[in-house]
Coordinates of C-alpha atoms and ligand atoms in Angstrom, one line a residue:
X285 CA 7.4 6.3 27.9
X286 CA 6.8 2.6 27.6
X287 CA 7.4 0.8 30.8
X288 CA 10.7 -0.7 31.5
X289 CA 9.1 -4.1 31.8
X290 CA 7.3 -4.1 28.2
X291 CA 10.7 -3.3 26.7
X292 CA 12.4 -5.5 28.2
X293 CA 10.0 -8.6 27.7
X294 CA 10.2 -7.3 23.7
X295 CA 14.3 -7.2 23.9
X296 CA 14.2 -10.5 26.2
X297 CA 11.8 -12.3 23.5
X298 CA 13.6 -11.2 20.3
X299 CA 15.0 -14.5 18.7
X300 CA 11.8 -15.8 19.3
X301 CA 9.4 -13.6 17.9
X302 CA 11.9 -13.5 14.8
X303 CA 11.2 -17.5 14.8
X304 CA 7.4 -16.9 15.0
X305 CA 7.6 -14.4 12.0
X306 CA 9.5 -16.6 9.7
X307 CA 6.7 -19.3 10.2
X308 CA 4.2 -16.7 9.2
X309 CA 6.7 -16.1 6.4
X310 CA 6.3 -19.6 5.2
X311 CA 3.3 -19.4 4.8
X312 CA 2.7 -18.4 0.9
X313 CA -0.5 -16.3 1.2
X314 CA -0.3 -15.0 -2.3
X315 CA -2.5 -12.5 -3.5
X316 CA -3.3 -12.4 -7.0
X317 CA -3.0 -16.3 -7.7
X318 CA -2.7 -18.3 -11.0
X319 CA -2.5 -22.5 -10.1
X320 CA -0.1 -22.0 -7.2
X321 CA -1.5 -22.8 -3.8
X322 CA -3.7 -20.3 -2.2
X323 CA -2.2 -19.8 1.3
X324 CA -4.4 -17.4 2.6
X325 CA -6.6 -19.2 4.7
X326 CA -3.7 -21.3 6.1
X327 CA -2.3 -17.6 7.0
X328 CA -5.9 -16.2 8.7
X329 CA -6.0 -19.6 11.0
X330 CA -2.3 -19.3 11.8
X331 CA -3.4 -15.7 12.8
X332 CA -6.6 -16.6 15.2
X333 CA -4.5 -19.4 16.9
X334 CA -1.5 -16.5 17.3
X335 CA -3.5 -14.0 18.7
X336 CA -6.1 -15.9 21.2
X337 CA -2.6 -17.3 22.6
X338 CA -2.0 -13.8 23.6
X339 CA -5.7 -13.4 25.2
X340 CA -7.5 -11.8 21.8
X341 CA -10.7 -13.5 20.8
X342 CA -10.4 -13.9 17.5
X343 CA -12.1 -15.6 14.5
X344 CA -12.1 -15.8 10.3
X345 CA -14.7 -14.0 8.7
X346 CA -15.9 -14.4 5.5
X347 CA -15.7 -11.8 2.3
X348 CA -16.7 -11.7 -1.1
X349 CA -13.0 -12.8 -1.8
X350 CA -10.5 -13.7 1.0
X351 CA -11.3 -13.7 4.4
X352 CA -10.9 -10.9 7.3
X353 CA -9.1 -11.8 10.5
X354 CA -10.7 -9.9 13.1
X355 CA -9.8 -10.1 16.7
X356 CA -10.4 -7.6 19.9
X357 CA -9.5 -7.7 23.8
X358 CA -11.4 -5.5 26.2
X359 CA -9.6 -5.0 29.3
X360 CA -11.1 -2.1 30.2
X361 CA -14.3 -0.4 29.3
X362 CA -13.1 3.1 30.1
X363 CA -10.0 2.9 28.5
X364 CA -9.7 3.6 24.7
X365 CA -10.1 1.7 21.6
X366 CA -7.5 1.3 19.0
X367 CA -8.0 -0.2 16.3
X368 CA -4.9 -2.1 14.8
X369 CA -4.9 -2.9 10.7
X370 CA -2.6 -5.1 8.8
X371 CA -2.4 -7.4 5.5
X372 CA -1.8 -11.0 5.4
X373 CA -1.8 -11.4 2.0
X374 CA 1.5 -10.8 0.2
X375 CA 2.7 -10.1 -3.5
X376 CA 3.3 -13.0 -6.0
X377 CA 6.9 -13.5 -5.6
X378 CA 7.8 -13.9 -9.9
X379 CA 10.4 -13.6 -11.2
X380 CA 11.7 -16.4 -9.2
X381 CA 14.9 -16.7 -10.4
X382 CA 16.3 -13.4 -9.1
X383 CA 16.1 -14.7 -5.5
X384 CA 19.2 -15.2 -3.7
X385 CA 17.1 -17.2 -1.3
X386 CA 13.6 -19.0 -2.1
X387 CA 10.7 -16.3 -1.2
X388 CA 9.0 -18.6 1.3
X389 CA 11.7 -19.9 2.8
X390 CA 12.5 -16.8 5.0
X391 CA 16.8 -16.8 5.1
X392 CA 18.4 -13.9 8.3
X393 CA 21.4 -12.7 7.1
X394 CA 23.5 -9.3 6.7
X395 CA 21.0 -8.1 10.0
X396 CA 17.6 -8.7 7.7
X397 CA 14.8 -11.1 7.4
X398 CA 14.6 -12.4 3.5
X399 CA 11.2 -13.5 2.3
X400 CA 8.0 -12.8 0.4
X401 CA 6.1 -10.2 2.8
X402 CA 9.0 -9.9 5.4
X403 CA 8.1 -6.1 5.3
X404 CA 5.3 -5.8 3.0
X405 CA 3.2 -6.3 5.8
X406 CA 3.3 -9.6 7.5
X407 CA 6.6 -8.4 9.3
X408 CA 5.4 -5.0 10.3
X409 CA 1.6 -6.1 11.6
X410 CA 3.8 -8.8 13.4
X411 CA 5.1 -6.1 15.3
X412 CA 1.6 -5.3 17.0
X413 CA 1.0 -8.9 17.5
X414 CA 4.7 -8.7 19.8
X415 CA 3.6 -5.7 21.2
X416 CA 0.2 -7.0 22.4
X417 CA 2.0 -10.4 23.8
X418 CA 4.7 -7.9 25.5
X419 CA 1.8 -5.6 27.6
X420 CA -0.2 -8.7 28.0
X421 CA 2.5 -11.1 30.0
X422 CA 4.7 -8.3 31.3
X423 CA 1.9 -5.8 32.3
X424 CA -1.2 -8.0 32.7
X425 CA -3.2 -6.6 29.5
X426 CA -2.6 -3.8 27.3
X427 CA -3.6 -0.1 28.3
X428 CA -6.3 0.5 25.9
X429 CA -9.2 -1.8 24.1
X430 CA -7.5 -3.4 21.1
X431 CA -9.7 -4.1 17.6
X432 CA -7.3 -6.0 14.8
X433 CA -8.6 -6.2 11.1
X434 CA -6.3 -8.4 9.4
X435 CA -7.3 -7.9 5.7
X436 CA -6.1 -11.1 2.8
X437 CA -7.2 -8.4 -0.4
X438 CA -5.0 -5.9 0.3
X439 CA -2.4 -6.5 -2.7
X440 CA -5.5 -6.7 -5.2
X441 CA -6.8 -3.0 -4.0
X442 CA -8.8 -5.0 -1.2
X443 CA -12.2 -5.5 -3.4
X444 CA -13.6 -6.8 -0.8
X445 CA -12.9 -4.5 2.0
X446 CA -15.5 -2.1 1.4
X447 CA -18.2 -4.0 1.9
X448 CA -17.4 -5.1 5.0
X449 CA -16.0 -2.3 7.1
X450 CA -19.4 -0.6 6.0
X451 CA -21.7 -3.7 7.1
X452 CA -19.2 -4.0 10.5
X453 CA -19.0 -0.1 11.0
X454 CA -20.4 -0.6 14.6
X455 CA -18.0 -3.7 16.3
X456 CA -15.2 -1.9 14.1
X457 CA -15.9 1.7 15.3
X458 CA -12.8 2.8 17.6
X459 CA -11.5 5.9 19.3
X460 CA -7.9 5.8 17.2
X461 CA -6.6 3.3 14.5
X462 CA -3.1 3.0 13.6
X463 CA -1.7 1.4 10.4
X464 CA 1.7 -0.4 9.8
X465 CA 2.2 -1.0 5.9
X466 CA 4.1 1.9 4.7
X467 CA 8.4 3.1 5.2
X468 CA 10.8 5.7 6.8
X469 CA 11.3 8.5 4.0
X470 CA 15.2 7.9 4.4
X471 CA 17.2 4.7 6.7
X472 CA 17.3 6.7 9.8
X473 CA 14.4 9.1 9.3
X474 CA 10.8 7.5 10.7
X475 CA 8.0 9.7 9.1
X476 CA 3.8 9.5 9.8
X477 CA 1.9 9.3 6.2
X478 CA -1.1 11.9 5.9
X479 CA -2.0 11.7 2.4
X480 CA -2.5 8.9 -0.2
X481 CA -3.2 9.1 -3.8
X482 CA -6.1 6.7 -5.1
X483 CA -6.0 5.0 -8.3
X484 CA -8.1 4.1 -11.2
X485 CA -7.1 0.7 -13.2
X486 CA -8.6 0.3 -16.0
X487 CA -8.1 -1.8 -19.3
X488 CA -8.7 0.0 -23.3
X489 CA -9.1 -2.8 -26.0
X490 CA -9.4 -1.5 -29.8
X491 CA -11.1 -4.0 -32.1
X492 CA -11.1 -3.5 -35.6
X493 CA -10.9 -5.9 -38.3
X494 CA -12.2 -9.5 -37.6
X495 CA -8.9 -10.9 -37.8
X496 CA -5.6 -10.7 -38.8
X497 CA -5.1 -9.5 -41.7
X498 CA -2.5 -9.5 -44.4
X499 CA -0.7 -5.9 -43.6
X500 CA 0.8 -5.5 -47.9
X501 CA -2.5 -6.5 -49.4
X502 CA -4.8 -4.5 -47.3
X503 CA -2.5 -2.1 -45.5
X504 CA -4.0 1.3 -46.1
X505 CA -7.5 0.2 -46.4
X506 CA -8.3 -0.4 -42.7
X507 CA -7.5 1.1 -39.3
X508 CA -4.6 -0.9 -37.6
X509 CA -6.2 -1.0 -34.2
X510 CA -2.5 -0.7 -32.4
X511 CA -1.2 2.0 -34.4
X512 CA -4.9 3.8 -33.4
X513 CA -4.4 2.9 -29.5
X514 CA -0.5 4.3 -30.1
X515 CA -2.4 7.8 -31.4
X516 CA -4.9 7.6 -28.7
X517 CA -2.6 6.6 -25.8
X518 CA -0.3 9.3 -26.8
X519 CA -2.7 11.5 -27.2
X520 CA -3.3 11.4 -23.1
X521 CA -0.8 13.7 -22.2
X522 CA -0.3 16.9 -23.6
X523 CA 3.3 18.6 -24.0
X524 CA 3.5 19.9 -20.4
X525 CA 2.9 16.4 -19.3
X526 CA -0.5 17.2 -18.0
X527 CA -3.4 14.6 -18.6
X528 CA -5.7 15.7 -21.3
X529 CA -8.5 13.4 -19.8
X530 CA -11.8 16.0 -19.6
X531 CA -12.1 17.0 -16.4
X532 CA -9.5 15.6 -14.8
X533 CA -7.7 18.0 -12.7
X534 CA -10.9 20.0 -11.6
X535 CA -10.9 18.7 -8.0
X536 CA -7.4 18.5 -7.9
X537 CA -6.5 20.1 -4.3
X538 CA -3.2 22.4 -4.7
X539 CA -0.8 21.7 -1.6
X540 CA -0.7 24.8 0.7
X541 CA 2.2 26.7 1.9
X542 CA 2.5 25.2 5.2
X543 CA 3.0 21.8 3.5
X544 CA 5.2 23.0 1.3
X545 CA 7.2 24.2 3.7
X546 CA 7.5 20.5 5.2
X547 CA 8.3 19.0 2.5
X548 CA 11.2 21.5 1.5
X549 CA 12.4 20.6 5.0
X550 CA 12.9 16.9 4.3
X551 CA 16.1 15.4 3.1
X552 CA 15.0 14.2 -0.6
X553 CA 18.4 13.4 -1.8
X554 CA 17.4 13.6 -5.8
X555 CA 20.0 12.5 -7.4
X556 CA 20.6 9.0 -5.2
X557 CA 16.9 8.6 -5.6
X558 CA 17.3 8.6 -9.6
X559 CA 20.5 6.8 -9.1
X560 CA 18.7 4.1 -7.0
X561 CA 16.0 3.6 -10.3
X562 CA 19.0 3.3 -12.7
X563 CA 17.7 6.9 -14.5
X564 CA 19.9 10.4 -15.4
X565 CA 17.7 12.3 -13.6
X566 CA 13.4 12.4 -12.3
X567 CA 11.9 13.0 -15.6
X568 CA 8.3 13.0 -16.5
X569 CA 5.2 14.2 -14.8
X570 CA 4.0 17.8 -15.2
X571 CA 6.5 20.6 -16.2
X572 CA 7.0 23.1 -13.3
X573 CA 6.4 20.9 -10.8
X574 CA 9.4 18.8 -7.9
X575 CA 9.5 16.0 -7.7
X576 CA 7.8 15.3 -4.5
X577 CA 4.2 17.1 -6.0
X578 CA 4.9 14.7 -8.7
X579 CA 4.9 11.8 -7.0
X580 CA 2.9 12.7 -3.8
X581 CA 0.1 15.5 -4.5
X582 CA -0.6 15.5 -8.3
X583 CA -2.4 13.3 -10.3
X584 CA -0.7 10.9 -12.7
X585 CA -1.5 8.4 -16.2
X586 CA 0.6 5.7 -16.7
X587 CA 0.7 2.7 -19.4
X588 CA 1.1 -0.4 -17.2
X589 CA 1.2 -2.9 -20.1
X590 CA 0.5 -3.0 -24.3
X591 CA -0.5 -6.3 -26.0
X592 CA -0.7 -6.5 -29.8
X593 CA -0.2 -8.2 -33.0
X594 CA 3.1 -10.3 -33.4
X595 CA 5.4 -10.8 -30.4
X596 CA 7.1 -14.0 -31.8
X597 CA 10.9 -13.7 -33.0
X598 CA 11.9 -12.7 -36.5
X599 CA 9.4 -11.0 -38.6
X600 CA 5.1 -11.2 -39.9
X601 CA 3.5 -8.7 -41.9
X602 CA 0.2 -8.3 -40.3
X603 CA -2.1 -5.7 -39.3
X604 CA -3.8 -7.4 -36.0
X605 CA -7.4 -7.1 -35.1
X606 CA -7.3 -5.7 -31.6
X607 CA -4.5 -3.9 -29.4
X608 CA -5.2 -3.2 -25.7
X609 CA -3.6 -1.7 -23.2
X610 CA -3.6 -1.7 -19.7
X611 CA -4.1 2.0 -17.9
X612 CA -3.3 3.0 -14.5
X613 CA -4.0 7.1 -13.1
X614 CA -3.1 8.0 -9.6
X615 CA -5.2 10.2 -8.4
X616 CA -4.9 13.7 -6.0
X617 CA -7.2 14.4 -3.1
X618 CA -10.3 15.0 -4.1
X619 CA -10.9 13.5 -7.3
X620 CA -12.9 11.1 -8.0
X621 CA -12.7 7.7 -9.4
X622 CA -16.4 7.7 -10.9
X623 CA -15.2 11.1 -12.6
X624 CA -12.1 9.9 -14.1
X625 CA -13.8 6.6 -15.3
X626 CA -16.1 9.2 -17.0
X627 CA -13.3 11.0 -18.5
X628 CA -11.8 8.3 -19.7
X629 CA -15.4 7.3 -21.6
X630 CA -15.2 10.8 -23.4
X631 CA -11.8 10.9 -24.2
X632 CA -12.4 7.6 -25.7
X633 CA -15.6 8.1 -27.4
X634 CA -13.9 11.8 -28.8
X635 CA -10.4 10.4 -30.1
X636 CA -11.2 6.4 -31.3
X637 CA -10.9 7.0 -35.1
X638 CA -13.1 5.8 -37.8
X639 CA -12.7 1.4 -38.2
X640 CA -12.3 0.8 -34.2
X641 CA -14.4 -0.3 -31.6
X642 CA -13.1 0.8 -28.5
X643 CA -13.8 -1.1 -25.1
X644 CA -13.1 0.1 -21.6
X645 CA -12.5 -2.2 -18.7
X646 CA -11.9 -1.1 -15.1
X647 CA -10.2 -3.4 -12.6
X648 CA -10.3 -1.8 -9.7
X649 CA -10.6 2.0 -8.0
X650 CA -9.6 3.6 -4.9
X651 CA -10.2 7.4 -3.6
X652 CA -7.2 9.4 -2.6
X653 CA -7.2 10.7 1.1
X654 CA -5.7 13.7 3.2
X655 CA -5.8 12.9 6.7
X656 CA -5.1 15.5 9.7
X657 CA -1.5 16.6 9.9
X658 CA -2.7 17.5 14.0
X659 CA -4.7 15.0 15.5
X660 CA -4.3 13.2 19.1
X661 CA -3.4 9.9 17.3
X662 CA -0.7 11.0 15.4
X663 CA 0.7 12.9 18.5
X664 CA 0.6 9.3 20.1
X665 CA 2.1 7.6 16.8
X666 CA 4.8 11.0 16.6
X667 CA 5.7 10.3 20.6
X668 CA 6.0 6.3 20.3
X669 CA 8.2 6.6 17.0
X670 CA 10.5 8.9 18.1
X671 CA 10.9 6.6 21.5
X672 CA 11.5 4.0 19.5
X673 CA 13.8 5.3 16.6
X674 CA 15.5 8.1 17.9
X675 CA 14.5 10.9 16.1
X676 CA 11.0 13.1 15.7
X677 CA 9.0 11.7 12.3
X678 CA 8.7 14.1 9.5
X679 CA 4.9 13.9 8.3
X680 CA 5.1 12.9 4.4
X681 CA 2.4 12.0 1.7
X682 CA 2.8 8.9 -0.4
X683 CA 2.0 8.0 -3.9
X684 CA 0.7 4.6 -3.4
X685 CA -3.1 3.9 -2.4
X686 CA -3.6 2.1 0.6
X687 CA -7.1 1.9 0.4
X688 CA -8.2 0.6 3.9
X689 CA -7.0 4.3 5.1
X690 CA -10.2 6.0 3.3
X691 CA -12.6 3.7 4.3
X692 CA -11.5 3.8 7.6
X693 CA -11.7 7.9 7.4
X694 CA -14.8 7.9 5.7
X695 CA -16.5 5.2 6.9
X696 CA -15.8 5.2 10.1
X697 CA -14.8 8.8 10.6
X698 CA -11.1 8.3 12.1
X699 CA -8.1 9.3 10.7
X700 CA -5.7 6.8 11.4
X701 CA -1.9 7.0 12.0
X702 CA 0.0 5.4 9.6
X703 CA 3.3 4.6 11.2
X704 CA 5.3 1.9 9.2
X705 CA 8.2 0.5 9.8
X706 CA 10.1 -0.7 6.4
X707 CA 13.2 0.9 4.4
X708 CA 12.7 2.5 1.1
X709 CA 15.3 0.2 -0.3
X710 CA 13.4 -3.0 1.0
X711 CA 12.7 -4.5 -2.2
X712 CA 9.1 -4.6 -1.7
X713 CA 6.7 -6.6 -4.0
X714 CA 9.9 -7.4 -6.3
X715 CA 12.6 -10.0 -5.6
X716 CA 14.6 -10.2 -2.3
X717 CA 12.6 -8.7 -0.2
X718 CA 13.4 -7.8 3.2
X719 CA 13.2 -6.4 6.4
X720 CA 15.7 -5.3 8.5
X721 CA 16.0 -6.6 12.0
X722 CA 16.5 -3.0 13.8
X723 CA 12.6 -1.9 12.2
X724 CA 11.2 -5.1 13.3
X725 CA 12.7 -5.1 16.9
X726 CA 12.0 -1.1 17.3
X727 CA 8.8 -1.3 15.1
X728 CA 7.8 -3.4 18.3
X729 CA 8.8 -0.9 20.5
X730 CA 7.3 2.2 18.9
X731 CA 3.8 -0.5 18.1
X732 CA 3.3 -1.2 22.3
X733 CA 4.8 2.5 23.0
X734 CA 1.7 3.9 20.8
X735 CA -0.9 2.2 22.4
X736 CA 0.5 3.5 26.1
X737 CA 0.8 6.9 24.4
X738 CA -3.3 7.1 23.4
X739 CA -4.1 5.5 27.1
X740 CA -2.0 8.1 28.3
X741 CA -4.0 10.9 26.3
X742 CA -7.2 10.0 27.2
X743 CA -6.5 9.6 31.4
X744 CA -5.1 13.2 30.9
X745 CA -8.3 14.4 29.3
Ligands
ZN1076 ZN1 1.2 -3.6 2.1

């Protein structure tokens, strides 16, 4: 249990922390930036100033890209460590005009927070900054050793991130970590994420003729490069909606009955979740498969974006000279993103007909990971969510790559509790996003209950 006096600071502190968050909010650390102002440094120094107010040491450090805010406190050398991760950066917030309120300036109303990154994660690793200021000035420091990594990348597959856990493994290294940047499965039902898939984003381009050409004088006598990427795109799934990459679902782990037995357990309403993406019914993916194995435990391809030829209004008879497309897989514990590139450089080289050259791009990769569905850490995380919310997490996979989680697994050999705090209708990375005022208020709670929880299992030892 979390002491009476930590709660009540967090309930007695409330309107301001929610201040202090919408001044983060303002901040627009955009990831991913084209002309508008980078904010991101502007949001790592607000962070150091924020967290040495609440006794952290804490300074920038430099990356390849954006920098890392990394801060610890070591009240006690035989307590614990926990180390704490969160994102600064946020999504660009386009399309601008379907904003009821501007995305950075943060707007409370119907019992949320509106903003770019009110969720997604600036609200949720505010949580831990409340729940460090809560043990530190009701209950004179928090229980354990506190480590935070505060990446600015995160949004762009955190290129950067890599490197620098790996050259930092030692001051990073940490008895548990815990993770804030994912949602509840349902609005009253808290859950603890074991399993991520990775990704592979890569970019095809077909070239063919040296320019534009006249499609009724020389149509027929040369490969239009975007009816070829059509064929060859098309030609990456096969009728059961498997991937015909070579060798792509050799590693593929198959979920075992125990999990499958969890996940029948959980309350996946599928027909409001296809009402709430405007579709009939889930359709797609591999025949013979739910839903959930769809989107949680088997590999996927997906066409994120085509360019070719004439986009303009009205009408011009060309055949272009290149089509490209951009490529995305998601990908099941274990492959492996080297593998997959690989397949996708056969498949290429095997199905690129005659009058195109074919060019492969990738922009960015990310391993899947399965973490332990029994570890201390998620007993802690289990414990302080269920404190905080109500009601006993269900443990749940999630489709998305979140790839700090790996590196922190295989890196630095923990497997972290990923305990978030957002809604699944939060709007997240689109327009109008928010988070409600309940998960940031109890998201505190369970946040300082967790690191009591891991003090707690350690003096027990
Ligand atoms: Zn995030």
């Amino acid at each position: 249990m979390l002491p009476e006096k930590v709660r009540d600071y967090l309930n007695a502190n409330r309107d301001r922390h929610l201040s202090e968050l919408c001044e983060f909010l303002r901040i627009p650390s955009i990831a991913n930036v084209h002309g508008e102002p980078d904010g991101c440094l502007q949001a790592a120094e607000w962070l150091v100033e924020r967290l040495e107010r609440i006794g952290l040491s804490a300074a920038i450090e430099p990356t390849g890209g954006r920098p890392i805010v990394f801060a610890e406190a070591s009240p006690n050398a035989d307590a614990p460590t926990v180390l704490i991760y969160g994102h600064y950066d946020v999504q660009p917030p386009d399309p601008l005009d379907k904003w009821h309120t501007p995305p950075f300036e943060p707007s409370v109303r119907d019992g949320a927070v509106f903003a770019r990154g009110a969720n997604d994660d600036k609200g949720q690793l505010y949580t831990h900054i409340m729940a460090l200021e809560a043990w530190q000035n009701a209950a004179g420091g928090p229980p354990v050793n506190v480590k935070m990594l505060l990446e600015g990348e995160e949004e762009q597959s955190s290129p950067n991130l890599e490197p620098y856990v790996a050259a930092n493994a030692g001051r990073l290294s940490a008895d548990a970590a815990v993770i804030s940047d994912s949602e509840f499965f349902a609005p009253d039902l808290p859950c603890l994420v074991y399993g991520l898939r990775g990704i592979v984003y890569a970019e095809i381009t077909f070239t063919g003729p040296a320019g534009d050409l006249h499609s009724g004088t020389h149509g027929g006598a040369v490969t239009n490069p975007a009816n070829a990427l059509a064929q060859v795109l098309a030609a990456m799934h096969d009728e059961a909606g498997r991937v015909t990459l070579p060798g792509f679902y050799e590693d593929v782990v198959e979920t075992d009955d125990a999990e499958q037995r969890l996940w029948s357990a959980l309350p996946f309403d599928e027909a409001g979740y296809a009402r709430s993406l405007g579709v009939d019914a889930p359709s797609g993916g591999e025949a013979g498969r739910d839903v959930l194995q769809r989107r949680w435990s088997r590999p996927t391809l997906d066409i994120n974006g085509i360019v070719s030829g004439y986009i303009e209004p009205g009408a011009k008879t060309i055949i272009p000279a290149r089509a490209s497309a951009k490529v995305s897989t998601r990908l099941a514990p274990d492959q492996q993103p080297q593998k997959v590139v690989d397949g996708f450089r056969r498949f290429l080289t095997d199905n690129t007909p005659a009058g195109i050259r074919w060019d492969l791009t990738v922009h960015s990769t990310a391993r899947p990971v399965l973490l332990s569905r029994r570890s201390p850490a998620l007993e802690a995380a289990s414990a302080a969510l269920e404190e905080a919310f109500g009601r006993r997490p269900a443990m749940i996979r999630m489709g998305g790559s979140v790839p700090v989680t790996e590196l922190i697994q295989r890196i630095l050999g923990i497997d972290a509790a990923m305990m978030g705090y957002g809604l699944p209708d939060d709007n997240i990375h689109a327009p109008n996003e928010r988070f409600r005022l309940r998960q940031f208020y109890d998201g505190a709670v369970a946040s300082a209950a967790v690191l009591g929880n891991i003090h707690k299992q350690q003096s027990s030892q």
